[in-house]
Short mmCIF file of C-alpha atoms in Angstrom, two decimals:
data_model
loop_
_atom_site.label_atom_id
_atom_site.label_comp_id
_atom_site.label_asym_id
_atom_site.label_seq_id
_atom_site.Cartn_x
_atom_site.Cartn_y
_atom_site.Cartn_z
CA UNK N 1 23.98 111.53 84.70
CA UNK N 2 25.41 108.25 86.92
CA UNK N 3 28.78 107.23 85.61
CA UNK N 4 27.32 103.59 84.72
CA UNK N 5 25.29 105.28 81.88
CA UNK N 6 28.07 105.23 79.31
CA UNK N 7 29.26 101.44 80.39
CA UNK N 8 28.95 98.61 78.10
CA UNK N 9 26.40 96.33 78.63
CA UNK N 10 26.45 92.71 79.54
CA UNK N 11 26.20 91.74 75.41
CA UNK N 12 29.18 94.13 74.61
CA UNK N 13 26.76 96.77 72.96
CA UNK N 14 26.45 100.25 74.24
CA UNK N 15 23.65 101.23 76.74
CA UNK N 16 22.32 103.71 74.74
CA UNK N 17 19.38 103.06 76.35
CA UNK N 18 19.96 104.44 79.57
CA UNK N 19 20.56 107.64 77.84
CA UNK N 20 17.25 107.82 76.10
CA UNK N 21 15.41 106.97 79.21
CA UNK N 22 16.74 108.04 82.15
CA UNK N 23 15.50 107.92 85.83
CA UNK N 24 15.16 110.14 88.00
CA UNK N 25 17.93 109.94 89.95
CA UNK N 26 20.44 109.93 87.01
CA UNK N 27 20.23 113.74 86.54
CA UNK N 28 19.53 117.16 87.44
CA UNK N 29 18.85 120.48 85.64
CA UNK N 30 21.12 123.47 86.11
CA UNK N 31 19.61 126.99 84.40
CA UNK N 32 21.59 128.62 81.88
CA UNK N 33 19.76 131.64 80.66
CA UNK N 34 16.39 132.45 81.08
CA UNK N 35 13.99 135.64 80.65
CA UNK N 36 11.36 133.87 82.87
CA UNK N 37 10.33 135.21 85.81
CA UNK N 38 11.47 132.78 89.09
CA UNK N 39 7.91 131.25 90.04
CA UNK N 40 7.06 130.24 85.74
CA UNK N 41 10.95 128.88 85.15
CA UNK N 42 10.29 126.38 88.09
CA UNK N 43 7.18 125.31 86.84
CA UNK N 44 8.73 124.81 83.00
CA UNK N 45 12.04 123.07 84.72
CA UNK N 46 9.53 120.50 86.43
CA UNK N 47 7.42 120.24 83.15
CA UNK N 48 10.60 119.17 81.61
CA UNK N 49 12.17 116.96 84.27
CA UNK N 50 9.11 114.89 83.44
CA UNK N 51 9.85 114.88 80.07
CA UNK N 52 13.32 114.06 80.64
CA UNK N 53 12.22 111.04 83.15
CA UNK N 54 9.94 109.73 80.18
CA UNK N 55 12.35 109.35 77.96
CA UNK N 56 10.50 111.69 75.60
CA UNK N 57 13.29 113.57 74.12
CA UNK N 58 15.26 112.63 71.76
CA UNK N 59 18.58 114.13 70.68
CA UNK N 60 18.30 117.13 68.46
CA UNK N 61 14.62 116.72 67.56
CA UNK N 62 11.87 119.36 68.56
CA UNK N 63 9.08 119.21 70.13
CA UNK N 64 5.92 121.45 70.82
CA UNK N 65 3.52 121.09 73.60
CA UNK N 66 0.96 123.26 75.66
CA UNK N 67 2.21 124.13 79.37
CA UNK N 68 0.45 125.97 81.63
CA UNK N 69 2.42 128.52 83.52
CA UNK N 70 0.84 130.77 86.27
CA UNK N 71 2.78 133.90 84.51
CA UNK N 72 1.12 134.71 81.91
CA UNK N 73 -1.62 132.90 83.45
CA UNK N 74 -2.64 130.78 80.75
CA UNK N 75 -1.36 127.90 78.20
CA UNK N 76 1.81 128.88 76.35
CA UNK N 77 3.33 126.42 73.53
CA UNK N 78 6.56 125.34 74.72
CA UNK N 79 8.99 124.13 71.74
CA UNK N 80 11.56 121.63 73.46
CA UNK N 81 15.08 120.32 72.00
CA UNK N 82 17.53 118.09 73.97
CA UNK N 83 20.80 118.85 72.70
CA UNK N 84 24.65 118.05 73.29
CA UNK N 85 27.40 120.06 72.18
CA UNK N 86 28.73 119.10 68.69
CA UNK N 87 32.44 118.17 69.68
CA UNK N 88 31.92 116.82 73.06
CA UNK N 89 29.02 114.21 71.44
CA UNK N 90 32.08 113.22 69.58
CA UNK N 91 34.06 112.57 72.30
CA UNK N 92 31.66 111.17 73.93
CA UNK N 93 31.29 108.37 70.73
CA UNK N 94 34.93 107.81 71.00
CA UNK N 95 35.64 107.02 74.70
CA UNK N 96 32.38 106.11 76.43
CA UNK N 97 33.17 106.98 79.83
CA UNK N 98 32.81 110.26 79.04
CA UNK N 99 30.12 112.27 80.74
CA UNK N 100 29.32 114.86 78.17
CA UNK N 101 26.62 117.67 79.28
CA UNK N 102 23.94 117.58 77.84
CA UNK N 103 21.26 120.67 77.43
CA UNK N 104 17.41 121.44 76.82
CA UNK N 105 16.79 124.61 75.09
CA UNK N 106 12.81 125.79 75.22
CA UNK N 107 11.13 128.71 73.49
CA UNK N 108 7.47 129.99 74.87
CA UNK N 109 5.19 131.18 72.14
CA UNK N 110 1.51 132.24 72.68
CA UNK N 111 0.31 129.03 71.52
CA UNK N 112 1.07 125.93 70.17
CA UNK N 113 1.66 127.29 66.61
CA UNK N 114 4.79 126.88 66.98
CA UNK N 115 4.62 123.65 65.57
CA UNK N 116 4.08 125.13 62.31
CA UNK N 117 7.75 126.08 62.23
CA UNK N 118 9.72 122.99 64.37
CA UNK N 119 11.68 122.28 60.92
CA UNK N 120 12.78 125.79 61.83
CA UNK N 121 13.18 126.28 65.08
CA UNK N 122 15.38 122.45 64.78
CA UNK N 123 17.75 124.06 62.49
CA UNK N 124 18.17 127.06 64.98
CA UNK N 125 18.90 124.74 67.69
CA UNK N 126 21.12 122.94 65.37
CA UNK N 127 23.25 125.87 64.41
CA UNK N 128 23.55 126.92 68.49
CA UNK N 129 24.63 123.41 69.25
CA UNK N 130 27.66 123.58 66.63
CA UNK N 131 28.76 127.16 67.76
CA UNK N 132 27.73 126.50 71.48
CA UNK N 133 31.07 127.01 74.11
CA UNK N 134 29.58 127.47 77.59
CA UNK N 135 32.76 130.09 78.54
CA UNK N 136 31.66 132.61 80.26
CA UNK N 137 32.28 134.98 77.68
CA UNK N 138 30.80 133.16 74.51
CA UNK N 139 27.48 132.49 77.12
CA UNK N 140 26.96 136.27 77.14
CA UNK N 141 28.50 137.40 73.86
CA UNK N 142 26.62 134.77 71.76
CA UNK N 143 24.71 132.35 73.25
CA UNK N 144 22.61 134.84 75.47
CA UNK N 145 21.69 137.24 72.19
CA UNK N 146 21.02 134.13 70.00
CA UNK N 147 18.83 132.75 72.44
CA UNK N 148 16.88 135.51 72.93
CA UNK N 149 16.28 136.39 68.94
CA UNK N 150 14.77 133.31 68.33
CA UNK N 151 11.31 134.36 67.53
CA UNK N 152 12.85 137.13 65.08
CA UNK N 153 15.37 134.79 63.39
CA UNK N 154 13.51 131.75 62.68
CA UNK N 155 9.58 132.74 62.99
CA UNK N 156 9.56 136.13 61.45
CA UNK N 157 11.79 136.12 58.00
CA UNK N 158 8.65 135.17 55.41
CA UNK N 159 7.01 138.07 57.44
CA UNK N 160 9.35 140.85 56.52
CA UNK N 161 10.06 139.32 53.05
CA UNK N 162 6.19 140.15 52.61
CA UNK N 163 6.69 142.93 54.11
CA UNK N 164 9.40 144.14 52.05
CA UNK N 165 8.14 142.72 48.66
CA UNK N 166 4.94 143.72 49.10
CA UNK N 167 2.87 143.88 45.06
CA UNK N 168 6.30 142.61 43.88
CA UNK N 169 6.30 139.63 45.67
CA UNK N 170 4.49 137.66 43.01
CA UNK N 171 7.90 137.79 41.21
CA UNK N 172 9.46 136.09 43.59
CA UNK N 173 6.56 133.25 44.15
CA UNK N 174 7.17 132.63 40.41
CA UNK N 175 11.13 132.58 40.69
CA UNK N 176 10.38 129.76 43.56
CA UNK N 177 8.05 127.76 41.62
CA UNK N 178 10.13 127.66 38.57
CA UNK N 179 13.24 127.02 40.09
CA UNK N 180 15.02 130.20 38.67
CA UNK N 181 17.99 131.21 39.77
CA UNK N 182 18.40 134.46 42.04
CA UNK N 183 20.96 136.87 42.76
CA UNK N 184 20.32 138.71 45.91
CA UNK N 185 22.56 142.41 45.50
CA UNK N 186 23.32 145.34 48.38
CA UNK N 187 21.53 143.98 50.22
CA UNK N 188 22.49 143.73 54.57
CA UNK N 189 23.55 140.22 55.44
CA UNK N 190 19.42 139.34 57.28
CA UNK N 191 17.39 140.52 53.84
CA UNK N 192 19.80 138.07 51.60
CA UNK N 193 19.04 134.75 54.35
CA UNK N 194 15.54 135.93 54.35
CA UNK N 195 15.05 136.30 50.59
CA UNK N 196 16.99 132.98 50.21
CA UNK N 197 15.31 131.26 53.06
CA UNK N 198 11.78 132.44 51.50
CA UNK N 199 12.74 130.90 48.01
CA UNK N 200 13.96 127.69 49.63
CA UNK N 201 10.12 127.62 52.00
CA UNK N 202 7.95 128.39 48.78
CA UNK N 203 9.73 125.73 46.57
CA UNK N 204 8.43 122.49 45.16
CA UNK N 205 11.41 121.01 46.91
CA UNK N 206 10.33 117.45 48.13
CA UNK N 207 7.14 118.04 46.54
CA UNK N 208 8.56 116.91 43.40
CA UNK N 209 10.83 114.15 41.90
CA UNK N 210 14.38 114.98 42.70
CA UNK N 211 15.39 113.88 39.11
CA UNK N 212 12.66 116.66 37.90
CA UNK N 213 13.88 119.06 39.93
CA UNK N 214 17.35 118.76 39.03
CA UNK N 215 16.41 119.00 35.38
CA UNK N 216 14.49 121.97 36.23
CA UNK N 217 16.95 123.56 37.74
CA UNK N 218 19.69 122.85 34.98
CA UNK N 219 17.04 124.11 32.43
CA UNK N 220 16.31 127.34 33.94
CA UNK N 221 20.21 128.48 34.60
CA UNK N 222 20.41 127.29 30.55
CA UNK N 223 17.70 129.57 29.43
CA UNK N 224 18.33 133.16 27.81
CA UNK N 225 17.09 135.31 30.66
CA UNK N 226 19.38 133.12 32.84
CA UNK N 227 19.40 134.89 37.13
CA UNK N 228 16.51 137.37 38.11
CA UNK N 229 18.60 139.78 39.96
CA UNK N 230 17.54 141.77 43.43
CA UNK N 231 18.71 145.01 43.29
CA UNK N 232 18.56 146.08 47.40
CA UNK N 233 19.94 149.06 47.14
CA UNK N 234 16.88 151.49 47.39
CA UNK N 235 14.23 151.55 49.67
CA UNK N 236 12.40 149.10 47.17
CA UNK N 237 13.53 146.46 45.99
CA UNK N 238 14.80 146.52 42.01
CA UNK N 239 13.97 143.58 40.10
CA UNK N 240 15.56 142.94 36.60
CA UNK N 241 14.67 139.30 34.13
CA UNK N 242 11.61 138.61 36.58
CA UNK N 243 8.98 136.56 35.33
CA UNK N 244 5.43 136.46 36.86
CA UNK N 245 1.80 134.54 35.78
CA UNK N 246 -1.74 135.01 37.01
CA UNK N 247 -1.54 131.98 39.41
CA UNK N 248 1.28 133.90 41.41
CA UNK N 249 -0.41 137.44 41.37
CA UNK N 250 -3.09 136.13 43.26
CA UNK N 251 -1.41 133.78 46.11
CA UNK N 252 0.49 137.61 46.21
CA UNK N 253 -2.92 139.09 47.15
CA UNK N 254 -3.29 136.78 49.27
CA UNK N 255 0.14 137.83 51.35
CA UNK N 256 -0.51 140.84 50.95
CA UNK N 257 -3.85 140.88 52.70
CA UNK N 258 -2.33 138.82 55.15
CA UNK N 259 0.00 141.69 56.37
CA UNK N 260 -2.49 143.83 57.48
CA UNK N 261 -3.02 141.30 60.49
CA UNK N 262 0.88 140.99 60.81
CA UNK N 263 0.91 137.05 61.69
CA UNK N 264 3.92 134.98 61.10
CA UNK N 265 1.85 131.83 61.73
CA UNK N 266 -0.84 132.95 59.02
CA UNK N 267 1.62 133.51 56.28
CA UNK N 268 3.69 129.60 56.21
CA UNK N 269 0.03 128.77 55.79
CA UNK N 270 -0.51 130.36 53.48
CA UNK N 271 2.69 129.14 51.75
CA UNK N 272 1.94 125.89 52.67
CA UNK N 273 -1.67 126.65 50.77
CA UNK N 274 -0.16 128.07 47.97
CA UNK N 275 2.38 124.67 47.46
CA UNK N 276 -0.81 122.53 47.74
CA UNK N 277 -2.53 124.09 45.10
CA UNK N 278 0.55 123.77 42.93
CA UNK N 279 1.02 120.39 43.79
CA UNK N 280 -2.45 119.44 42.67
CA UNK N 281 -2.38 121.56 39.53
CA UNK N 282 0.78 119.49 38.44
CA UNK N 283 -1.27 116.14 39.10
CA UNK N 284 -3.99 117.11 37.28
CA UNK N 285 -2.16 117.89 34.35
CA UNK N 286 0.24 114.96 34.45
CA UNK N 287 -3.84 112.72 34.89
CA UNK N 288 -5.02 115.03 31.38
CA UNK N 289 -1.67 114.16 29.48
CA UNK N 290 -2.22 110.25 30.33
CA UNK N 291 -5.60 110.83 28.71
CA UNK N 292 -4.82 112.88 26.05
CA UNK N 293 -2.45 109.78 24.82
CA UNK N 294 -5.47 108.61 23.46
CA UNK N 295 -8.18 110.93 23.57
CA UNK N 296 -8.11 114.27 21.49
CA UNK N 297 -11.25 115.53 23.51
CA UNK N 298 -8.60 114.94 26.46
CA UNK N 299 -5.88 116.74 24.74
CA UNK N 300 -8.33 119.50 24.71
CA UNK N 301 -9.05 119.62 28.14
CA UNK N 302 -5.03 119.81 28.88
CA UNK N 303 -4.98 123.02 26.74
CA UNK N 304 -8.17 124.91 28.56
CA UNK N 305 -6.35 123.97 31.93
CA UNK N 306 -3.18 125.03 30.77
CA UNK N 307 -5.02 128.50 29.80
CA UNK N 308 -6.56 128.80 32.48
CA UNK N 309 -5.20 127.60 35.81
CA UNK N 310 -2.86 130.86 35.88
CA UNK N 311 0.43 128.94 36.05
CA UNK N 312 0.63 127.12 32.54
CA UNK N 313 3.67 128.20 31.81
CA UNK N 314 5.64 126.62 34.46
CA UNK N 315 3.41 123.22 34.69
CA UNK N 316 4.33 122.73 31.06
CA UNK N 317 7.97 122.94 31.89
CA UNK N 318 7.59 120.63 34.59
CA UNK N 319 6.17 117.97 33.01
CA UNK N 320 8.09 118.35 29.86
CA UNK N 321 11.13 117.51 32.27
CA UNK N 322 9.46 114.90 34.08
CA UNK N 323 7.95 113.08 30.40
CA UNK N 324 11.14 113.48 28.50
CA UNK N 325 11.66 110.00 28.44
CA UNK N 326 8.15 108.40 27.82
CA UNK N 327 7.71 109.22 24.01
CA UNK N 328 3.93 109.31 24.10
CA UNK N 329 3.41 112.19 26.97
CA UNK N 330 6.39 113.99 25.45
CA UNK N 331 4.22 114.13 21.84
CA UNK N 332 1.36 115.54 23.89
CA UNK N 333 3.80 118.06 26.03
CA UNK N 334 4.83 119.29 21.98
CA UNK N 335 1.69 119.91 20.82
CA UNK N 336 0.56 121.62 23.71
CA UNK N 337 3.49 123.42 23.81
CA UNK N 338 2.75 124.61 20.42
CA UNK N 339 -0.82 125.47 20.91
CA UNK N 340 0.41 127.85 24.14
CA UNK N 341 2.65 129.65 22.00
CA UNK N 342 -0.07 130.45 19.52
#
């Protein structure tokens, strides 16, 4: 970067500016680690540099683009992050003059899927920026190994939890839908983040109101079977207070088909399938119970979808939480609450 960068400008305010957009001239790019071969990591360092010149990239936010590198000699998706390391971009706020490094960190997939998983791959990046320290040793005792386990750290986990779960994983589809609480035990330090980090993908989270699911959430730790417990400690995996429904048992067949092909891309779609379909199951209820606060035949209809979309159970506690204060939808969630236990 040129030293003026981090001046003031005329008006007093910071040129920030300059640091979104520089020009060419105000920097260069050094390699830090590559598995490239020579003639490919020139042609990505010149992609970039572009980038870089444009102003495209902003600080600590991915992006995924098609690049066409003569080895392998076709398009490869290129997921791009600009970064800076986490205490010097303090420094850096604090006395402006400061010239803090800054660093782009690509991954090469075989195609531009990886934009399926740039909330992912961001977090990686996020976590190497606060534990980066570019000393010699940390470069090769951390940075290198992290770098190069990207694709098996943040693309493959919902893989192996398939993988692992296999007919069983319908328990935990259910757990993640219903906001129960788990309790991952003996199990190695990857299979707990990737059981945990499954949970946290197949979740309404977002979806939903936050006030419902915080309610949920309460609700679930209150009731009797309280924690379904992972038992890790055999080649299978032990499950003990799980709960399952129809709806679940088939987005599992679905997973499990999936496996055969053994495509991490193919399965957050199908996550992202199986959240859609919950999504519109809850609206479709929460559209009956509006009716059905005036319409028997529509209170009807809410009971034949509740039997038979496969997930009743856990739409009914969902809206339950989310009606509790409207007095009308909450004497509809009763009764219908009382014809399912019948």
């Amino acid at each position: 970067r040129s030293s003026q960068q981090g001046a003031d400008s005329g008006d007093g305010s910071p040129s920030g500016a300059a640091a979104e957009t520089p020009s060419s001239e105000d920097f260069s790019l050094s390699l830090l680690d590559t598995n490239l071969p020579t003639e490919a990591e020139t042609e990505l360092r010149s992609f970039i540099a572009k980038r870089l010149t444009k102003g495209a990239l902003f600080e600590g936010m991915g992006n995924v683009a098609s690049v066409g590198l003569s080895i392998p000699e076709y398009k490869v998706g290129c997921y791009y992050c600009r970064f800076q390391q986490e205490n010097l971009l303090e420094m850096a706020t604090l006395e402006s003059d400061i010239n803090a490094p800054e660093y782009v960190v690509c991954f090469l997939g075989g195609s531009e899927k990886e934009d399926t998983f740039r909330l992912e791959l961001d977090k990686y990046v996020q976590s190497l920026k606060i534990n980066l320290n570019l000393e010699q040793k940390t470069l090769e005792t951390y940075v290198n190994p992290y770098l190069r386990s990207w694709f098996e750290n943040a693309i493959c986990p919902i893989q192996r939890v398939v993988q692992l779960f296999q007919e069983k994983l319908a328990f935990l589809l259910h757990a993640a839908l219903s906001y129960t609480p788990v309790e991952v035990k003996n199990a190695d330090e990857r299979t707990e983040k990737d059981i945990s980090r499954f949970l946290a993908a197949a979740s309404l989270q977002g979806l939903v109101q936050e006030g419902t699911m915080t309610s949920l959430c309460i609700a679930m730790t209150e009731e009797q079977h309280k924690s379904m417990i992972i038992d890790c400690s055999g080649p299978q995996p032990q499950l003990h207070n799980a709960g399952s429904n129809r709806f679940c048992e088939d987005w599992m067949h679905a997973f499990v088909n999936g496996a055969e092909g053994g495509n991490p891309f193919l399965f957050l779609q199908i996550l992202e399938n199986f959240k859609l379909k919950a999504i519109q199951d809850i609206n479709n209820l929460k559209r009956f119970i509006r009716q059905a606060e005036m319409n028997h035949y529509a209170l009807f209809k809410c009971y034949m979808f509740l039997k038979n979309c496969g997930s009743g159970d856990i739409l009914l506690k969902i809206v339950k939480v989310e009606h509790a204060e409207m007095p009308e939808a909450r004497n509809v969630v009763t009764v219908l609450e009382e014809f399912m236990r019948e």
